[in-house]
PDB file of C-alpha atoms in Angstrom:
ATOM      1  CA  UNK A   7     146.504  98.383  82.027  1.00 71.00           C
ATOM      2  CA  UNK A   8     150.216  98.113  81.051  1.00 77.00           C
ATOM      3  CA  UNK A   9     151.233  97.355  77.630  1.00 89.00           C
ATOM      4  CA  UNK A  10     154.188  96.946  75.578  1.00 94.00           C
ATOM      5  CA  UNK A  11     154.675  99.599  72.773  1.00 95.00           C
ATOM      6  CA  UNK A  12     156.027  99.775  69.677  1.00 96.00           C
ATOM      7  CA  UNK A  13     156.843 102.510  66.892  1.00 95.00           C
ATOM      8  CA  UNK A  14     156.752 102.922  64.160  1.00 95.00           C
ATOM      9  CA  UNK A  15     153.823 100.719  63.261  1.00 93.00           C
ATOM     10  CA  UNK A  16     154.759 100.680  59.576  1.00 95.00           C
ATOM     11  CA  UNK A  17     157.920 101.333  58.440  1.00 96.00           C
ATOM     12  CA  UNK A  18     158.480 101.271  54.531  1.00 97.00           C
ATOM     13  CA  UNK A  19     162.671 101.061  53.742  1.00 97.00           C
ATOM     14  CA  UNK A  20     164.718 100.372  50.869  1.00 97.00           C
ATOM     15  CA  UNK A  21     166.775  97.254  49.932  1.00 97.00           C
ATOM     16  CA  UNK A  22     170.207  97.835  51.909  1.00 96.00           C
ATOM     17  CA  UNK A  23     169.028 100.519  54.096  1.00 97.00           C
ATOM     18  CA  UNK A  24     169.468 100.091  57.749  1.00 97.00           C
ATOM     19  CA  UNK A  25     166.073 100.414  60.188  1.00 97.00           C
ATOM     20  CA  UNK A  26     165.785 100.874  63.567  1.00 97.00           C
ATOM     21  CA  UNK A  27     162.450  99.489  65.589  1.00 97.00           C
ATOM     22  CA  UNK A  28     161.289 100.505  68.793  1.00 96.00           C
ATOM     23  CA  UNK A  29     160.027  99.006  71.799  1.00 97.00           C
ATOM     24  CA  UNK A  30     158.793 100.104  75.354  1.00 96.00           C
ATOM     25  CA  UNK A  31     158.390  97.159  77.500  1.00 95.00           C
ATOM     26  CA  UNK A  32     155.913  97.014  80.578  1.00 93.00           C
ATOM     27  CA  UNK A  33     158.185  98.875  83.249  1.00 90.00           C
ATOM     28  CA  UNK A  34     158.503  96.477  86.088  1.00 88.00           C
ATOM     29  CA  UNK A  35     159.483  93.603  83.550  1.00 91.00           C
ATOM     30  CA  UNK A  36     162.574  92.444  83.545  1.00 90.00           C
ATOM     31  CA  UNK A  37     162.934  89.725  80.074  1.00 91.00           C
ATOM     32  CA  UNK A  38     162.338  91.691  76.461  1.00 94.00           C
ATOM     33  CA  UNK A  39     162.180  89.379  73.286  1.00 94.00           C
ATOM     34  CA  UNK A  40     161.607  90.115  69.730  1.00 96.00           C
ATOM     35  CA  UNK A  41     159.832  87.806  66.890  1.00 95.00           C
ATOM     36  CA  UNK A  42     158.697  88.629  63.378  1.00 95.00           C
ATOM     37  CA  UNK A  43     155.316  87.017  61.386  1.00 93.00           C
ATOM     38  CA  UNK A  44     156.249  87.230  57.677  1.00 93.00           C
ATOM     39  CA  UNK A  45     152.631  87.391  56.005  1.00 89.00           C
ATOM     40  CA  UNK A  46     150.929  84.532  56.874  1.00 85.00           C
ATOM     41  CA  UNK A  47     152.912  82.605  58.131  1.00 88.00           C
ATOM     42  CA  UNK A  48     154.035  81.136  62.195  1.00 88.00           C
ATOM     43  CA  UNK A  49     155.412  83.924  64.358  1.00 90.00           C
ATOM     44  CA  UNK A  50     158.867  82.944  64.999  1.00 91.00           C
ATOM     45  CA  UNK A  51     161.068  83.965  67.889  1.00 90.00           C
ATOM     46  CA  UNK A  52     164.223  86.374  66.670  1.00 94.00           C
ATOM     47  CA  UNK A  53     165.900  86.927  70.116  1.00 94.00           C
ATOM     48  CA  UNK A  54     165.624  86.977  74.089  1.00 91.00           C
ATOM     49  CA  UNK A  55     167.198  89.963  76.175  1.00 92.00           C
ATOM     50  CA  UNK A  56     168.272  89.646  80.229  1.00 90.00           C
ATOM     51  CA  UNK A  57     170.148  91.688  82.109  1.00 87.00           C
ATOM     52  CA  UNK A  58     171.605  93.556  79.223  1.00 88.00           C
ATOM     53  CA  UNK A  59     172.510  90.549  77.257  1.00 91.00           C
ATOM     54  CA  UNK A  60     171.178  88.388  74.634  1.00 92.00           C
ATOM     55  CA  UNK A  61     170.124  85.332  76.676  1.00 88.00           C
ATOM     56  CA  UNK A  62     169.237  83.577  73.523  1.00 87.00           C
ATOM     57  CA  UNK A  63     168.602  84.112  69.746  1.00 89.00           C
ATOM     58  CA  UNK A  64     167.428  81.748  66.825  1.00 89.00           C
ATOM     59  CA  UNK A  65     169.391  80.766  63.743  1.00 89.00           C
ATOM     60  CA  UNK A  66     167.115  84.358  61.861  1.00 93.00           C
ATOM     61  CA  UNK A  67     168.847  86.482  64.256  1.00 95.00           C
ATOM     62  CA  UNK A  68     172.507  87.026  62.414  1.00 93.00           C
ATOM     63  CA  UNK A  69     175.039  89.145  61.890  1.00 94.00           C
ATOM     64  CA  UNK A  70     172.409  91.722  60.833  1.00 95.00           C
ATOM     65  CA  UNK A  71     170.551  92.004  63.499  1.00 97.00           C
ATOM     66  CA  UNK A  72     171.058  93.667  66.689  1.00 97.00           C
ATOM     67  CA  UNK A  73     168.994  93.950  69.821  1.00 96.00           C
ATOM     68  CA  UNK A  74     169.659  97.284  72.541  1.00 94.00           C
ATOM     69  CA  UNK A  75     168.352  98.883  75.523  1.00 91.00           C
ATOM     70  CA  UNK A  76     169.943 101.966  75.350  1.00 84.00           C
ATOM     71  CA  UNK A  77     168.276 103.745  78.382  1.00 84.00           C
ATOM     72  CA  UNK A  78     165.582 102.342  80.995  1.00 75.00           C
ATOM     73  CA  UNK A  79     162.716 102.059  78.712  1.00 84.00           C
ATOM     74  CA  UNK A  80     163.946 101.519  75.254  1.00 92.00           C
ATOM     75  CA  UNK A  81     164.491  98.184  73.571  1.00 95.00           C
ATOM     76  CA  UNK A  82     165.375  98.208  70.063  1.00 97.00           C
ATOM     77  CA  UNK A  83     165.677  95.740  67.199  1.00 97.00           C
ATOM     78  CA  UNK A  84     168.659  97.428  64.427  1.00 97.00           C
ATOM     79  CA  UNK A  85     168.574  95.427  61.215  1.00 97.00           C
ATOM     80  CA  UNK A  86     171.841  96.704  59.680  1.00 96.00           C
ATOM     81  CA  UNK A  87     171.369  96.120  55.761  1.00 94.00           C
ATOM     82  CA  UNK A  88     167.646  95.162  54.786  1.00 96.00           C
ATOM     83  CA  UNK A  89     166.586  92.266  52.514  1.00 96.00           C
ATOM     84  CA  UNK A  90     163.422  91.859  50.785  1.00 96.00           C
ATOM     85  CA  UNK A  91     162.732  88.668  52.738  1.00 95.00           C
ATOM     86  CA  UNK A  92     162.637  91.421  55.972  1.00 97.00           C
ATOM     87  CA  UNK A  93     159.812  92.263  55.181  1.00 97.00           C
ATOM     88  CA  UNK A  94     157.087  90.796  58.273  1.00 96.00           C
ATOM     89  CA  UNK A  95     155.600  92.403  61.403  1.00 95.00           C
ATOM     90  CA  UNK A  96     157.647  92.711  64.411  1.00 97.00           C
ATOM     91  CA  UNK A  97     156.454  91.906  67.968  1.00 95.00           C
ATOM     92  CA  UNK A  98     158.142  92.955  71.237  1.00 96.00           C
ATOM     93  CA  UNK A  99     157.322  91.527  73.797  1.00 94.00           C
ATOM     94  CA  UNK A 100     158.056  91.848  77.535  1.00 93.00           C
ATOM     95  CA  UNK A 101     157.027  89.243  80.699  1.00 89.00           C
ATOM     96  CA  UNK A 102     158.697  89.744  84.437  1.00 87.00           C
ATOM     97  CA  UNK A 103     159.608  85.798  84.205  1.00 76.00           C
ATOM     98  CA  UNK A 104     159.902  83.528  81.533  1.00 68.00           C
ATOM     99  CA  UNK A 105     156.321  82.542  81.722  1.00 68.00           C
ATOM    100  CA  UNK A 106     153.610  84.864  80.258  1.00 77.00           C
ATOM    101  CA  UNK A 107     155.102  87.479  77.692  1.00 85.00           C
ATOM    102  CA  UNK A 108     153.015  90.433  76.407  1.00 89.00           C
ATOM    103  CA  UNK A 109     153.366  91.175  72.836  1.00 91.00           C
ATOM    104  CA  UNK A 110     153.213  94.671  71.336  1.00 93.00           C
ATOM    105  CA  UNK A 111     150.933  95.583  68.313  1.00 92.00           C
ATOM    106  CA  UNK A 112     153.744  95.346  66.274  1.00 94.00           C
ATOM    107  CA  UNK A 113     155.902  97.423  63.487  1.00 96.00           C
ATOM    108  CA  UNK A 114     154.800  96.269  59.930  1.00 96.00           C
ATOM    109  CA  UNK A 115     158.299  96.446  58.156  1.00 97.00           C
ATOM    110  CA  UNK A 116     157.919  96.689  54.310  1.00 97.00           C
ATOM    111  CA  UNK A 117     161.451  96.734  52.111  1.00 97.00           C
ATOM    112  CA  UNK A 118     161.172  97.744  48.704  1.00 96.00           C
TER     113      UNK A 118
ATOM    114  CA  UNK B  18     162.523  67.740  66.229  1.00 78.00           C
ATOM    115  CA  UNK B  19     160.367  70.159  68.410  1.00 81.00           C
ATOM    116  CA  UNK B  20     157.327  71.059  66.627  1.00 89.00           C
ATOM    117  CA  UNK B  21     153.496  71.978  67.582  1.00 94.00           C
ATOM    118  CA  UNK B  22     151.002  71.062  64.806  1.00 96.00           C
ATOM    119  CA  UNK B  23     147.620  72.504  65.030  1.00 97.00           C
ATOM    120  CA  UNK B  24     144.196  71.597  63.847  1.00 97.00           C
ATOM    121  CA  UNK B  25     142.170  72.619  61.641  1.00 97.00           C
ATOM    122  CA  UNK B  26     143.525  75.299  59.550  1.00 95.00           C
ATOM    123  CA  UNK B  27     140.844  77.539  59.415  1.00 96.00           C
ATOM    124  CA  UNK B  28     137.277  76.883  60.699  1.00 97.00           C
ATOM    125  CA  UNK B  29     133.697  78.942  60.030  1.00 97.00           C
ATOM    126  CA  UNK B  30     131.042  78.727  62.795  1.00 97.00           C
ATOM    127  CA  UNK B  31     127.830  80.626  63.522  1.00 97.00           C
ATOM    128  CA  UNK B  32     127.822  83.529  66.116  1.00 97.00           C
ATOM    129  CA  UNK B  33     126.588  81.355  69.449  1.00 97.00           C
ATOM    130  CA  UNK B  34     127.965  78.317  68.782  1.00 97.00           C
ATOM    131  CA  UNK B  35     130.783  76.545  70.881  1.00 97.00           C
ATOM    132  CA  UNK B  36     134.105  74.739  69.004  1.00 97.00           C
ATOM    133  CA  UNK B  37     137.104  72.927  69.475  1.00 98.00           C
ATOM    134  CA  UNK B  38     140.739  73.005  68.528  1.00 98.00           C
ATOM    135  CA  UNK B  39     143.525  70.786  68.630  1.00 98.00           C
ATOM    136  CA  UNK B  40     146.960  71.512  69.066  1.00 98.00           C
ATOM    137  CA  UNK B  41     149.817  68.443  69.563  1.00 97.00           C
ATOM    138  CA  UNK B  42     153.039  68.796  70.155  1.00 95.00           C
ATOM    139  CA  UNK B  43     156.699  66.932  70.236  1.00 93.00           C
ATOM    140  CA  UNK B  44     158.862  69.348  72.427  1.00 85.00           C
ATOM    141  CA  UNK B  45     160.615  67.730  75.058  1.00 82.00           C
ATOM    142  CA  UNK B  46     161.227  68.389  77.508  1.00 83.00           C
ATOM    143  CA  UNK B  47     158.204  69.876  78.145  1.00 85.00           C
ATOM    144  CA  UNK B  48     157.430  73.294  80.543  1.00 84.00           C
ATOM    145  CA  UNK B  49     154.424  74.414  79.672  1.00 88.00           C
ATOM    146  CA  UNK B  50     151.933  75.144  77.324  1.00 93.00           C
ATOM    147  CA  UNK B  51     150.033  78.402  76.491  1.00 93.00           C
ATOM    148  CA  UNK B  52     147.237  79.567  74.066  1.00 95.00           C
ATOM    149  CA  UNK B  53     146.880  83.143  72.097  1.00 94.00           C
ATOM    150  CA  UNK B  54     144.724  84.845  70.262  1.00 95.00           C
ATOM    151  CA  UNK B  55     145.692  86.849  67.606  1.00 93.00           C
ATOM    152  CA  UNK B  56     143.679  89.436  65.961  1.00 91.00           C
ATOM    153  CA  UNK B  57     144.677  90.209  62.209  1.00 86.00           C
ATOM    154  CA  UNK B  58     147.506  93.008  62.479  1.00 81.00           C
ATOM    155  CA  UNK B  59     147.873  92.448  66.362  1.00 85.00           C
ATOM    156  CA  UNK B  60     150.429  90.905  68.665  1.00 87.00           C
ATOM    157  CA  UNK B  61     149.603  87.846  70.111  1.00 90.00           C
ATOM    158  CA  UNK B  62     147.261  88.030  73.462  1.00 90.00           C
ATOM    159  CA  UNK B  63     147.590  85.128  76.436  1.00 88.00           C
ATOM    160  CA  UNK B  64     144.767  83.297  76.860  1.00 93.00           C
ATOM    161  CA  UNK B  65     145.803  80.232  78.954  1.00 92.00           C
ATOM    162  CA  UNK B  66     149.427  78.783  80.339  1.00 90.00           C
ATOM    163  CA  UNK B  67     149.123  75.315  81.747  1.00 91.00           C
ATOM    164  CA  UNK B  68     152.214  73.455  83.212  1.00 88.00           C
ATOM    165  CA  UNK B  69     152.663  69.894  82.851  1.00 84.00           C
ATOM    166  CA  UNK B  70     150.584  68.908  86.185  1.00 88.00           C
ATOM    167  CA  UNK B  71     147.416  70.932  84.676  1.00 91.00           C
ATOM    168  CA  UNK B  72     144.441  69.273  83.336  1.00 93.00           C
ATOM    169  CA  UNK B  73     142.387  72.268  82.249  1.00 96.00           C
ATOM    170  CA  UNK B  74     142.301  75.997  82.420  1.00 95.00           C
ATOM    171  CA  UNK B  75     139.525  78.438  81.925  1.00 95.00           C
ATOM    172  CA  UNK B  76     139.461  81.865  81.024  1.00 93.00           C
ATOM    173  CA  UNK B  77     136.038  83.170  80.699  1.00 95.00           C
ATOM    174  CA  UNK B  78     134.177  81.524  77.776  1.00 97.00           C
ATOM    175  CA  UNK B  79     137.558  80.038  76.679  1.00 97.00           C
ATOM    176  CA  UNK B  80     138.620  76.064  78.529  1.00 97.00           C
ATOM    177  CA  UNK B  81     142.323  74.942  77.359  1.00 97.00           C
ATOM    178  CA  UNK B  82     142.765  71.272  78.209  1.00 97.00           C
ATOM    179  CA  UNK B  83     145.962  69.424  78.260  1.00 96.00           C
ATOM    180  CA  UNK B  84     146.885  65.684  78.067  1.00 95.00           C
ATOM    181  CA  UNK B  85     150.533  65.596  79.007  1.00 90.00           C
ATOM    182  CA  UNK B  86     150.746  61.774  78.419  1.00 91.00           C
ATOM    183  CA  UNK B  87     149.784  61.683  74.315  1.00 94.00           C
ATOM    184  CA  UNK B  88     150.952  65.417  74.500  1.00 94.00           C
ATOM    185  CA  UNK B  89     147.443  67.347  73.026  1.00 96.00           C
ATOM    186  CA  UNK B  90     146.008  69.860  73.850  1.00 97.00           C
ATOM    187  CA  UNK B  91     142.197  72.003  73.127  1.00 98.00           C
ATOM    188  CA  UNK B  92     140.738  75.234  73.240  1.00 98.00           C
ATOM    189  CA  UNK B  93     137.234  75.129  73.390  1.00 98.00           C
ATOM    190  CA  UNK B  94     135.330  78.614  72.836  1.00 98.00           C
ATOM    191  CA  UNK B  95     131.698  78.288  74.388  1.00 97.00           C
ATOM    192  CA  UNK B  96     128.748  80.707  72.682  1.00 97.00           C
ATOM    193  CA  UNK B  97     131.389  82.157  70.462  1.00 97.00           C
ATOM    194  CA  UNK B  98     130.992  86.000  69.647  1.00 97.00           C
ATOM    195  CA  UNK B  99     131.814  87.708  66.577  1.00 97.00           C
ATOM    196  CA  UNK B 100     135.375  89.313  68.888  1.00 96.00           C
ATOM    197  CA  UNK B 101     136.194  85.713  68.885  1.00 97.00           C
ATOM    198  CA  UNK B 102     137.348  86.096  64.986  1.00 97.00           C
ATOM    199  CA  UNK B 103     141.004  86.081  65.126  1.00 97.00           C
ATOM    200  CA  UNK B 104     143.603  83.397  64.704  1.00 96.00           C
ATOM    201  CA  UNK B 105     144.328  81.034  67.592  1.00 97.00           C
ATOM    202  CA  UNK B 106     147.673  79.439  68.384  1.00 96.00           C
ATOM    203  CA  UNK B 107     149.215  77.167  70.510  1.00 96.00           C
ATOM    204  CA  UNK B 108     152.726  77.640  71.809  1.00 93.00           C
ATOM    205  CA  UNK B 109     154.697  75.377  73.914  1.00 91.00           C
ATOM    206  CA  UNK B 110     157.445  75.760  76.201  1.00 85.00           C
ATOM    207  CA  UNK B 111     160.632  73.534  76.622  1.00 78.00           C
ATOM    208  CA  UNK B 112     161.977  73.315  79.771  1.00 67.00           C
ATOM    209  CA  UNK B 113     164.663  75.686  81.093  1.00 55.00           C
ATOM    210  CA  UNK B 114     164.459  77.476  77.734  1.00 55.00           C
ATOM    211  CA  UNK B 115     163.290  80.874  76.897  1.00 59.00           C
ATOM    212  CA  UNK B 116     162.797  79.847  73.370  1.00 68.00           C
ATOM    213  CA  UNK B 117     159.001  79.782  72.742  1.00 80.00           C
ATOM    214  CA  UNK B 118     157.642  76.831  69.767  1.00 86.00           C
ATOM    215  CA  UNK B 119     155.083  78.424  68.210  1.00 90.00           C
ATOM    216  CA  UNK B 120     152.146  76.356  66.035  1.00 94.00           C
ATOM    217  CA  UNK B 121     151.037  78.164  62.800  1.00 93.00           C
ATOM    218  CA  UNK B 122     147.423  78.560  64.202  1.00 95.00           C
ATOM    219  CA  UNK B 123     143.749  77.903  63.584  1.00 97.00           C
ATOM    220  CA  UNK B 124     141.756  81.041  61.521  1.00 96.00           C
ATOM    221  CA  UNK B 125     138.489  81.251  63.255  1.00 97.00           C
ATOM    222  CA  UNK B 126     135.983  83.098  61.485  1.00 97.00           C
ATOM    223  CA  UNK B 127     132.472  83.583  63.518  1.00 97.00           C
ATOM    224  CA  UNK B 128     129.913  84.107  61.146  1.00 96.00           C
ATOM    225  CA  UNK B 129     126.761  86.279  62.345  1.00 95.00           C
TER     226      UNK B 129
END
């Protein structure tokens, strides 16, 4: 069966240091989104990605971050200068419509 | 303010028995409503989607309901297995919006 993936699936950075996270959506879909879970808390939605534009992104999603498909499979997530509060998992996700999205396992991002 | 509230927090039952949780929501106006399972260190997995004309959905031992009127919605897990350990949470659509609201979940633990 299809699945998103995602790499690293822990990624350990230092305060200020930029990180890159990967994503390989399902290949016929055509939406990619990204949403972080800081520990224990509600998974909240970062960014939405169409047609090779950000289709819509929440209030978390500033200046720092940054969202790409470089080539046909890729989608990443660039957080330019990390903060402490970064730290959460990362899902990708990936749906053909705006209806059911599949999720990646995730990349644990720690910053120390 | 959009928000889905979910019910209980956490909830212990023995291996075979069935449950029940709640989820309500204020998001207007509404699309549709879905229910995931998460498993601790996973991404979120799809069990249901119902749109605002659906009264219930099934997925194997899992029934979503939905009340579109007082805006609630359940999950009821029949003869629950130890797999079913994992937290639960309901997510609502608005309308025209890829924007997911996300509840902060119900911890199921299924005790043997």
């Amino acid at each position: 069966e299809p699945e998103v993936t995602q790499t690293p699936s822990h990624q350990v950075t230092q305060m200020g240091q930029e990180v890159i996270l990967r994503c390989v959506p399902i290949s016929n879909h055509l939406y990619f989104y990204w949403y972080r879970q800081i520990l224990g808390q509600k998974v909240e939605f970062l960014v939405s990605f169409y047609n090779n534009e950000i289709s819509e992104k929440s209030e978390i999603f500033d200046d720092q971050f940054s969202v790409e498909r470089p080539d046909g499979s890729n989608f990443t997530l660039k957080i330019r200068s990390t903060k402490l509060e970064d730290s959460a998992m990362y899902f990708c996700a990936s749906s053909v419509w705006v209806n059911i999205q599949y999720f990646g396992a995730g990349t644990r991002l720690s910053v120390l | 303010k959009n928000q889905v509230e979910q019910s209980p927090q956490s909830l212990i039952i023995l291996e075979g028995k069935n449950c029940t949780l709640q989820c309500n929501y204020t998001v207007s106006p509404f699309s549709n409503l879905r229910w995931y399972k998460q498993d601790t260190g996973r991404g979120p997995v799809s069990l249901t989607i119902m749109t605002f004309s659906e009264n219930t959905k099934s997925n194997g031992r899992y029934t979503a309901t939905l009340d579109a009127d007082t805006k609630q919605s359940s999950l009821h897990i029949t003869a629950s297995q130890l797999s079913d350990s994992a937290s639960y949470i309901c997510v609502v659509s608005a309308d025209s919006n890829y924007q997911l609201i996300w509840g902060a979940g119900t911890k199921l633990i299924i005790k043997p």
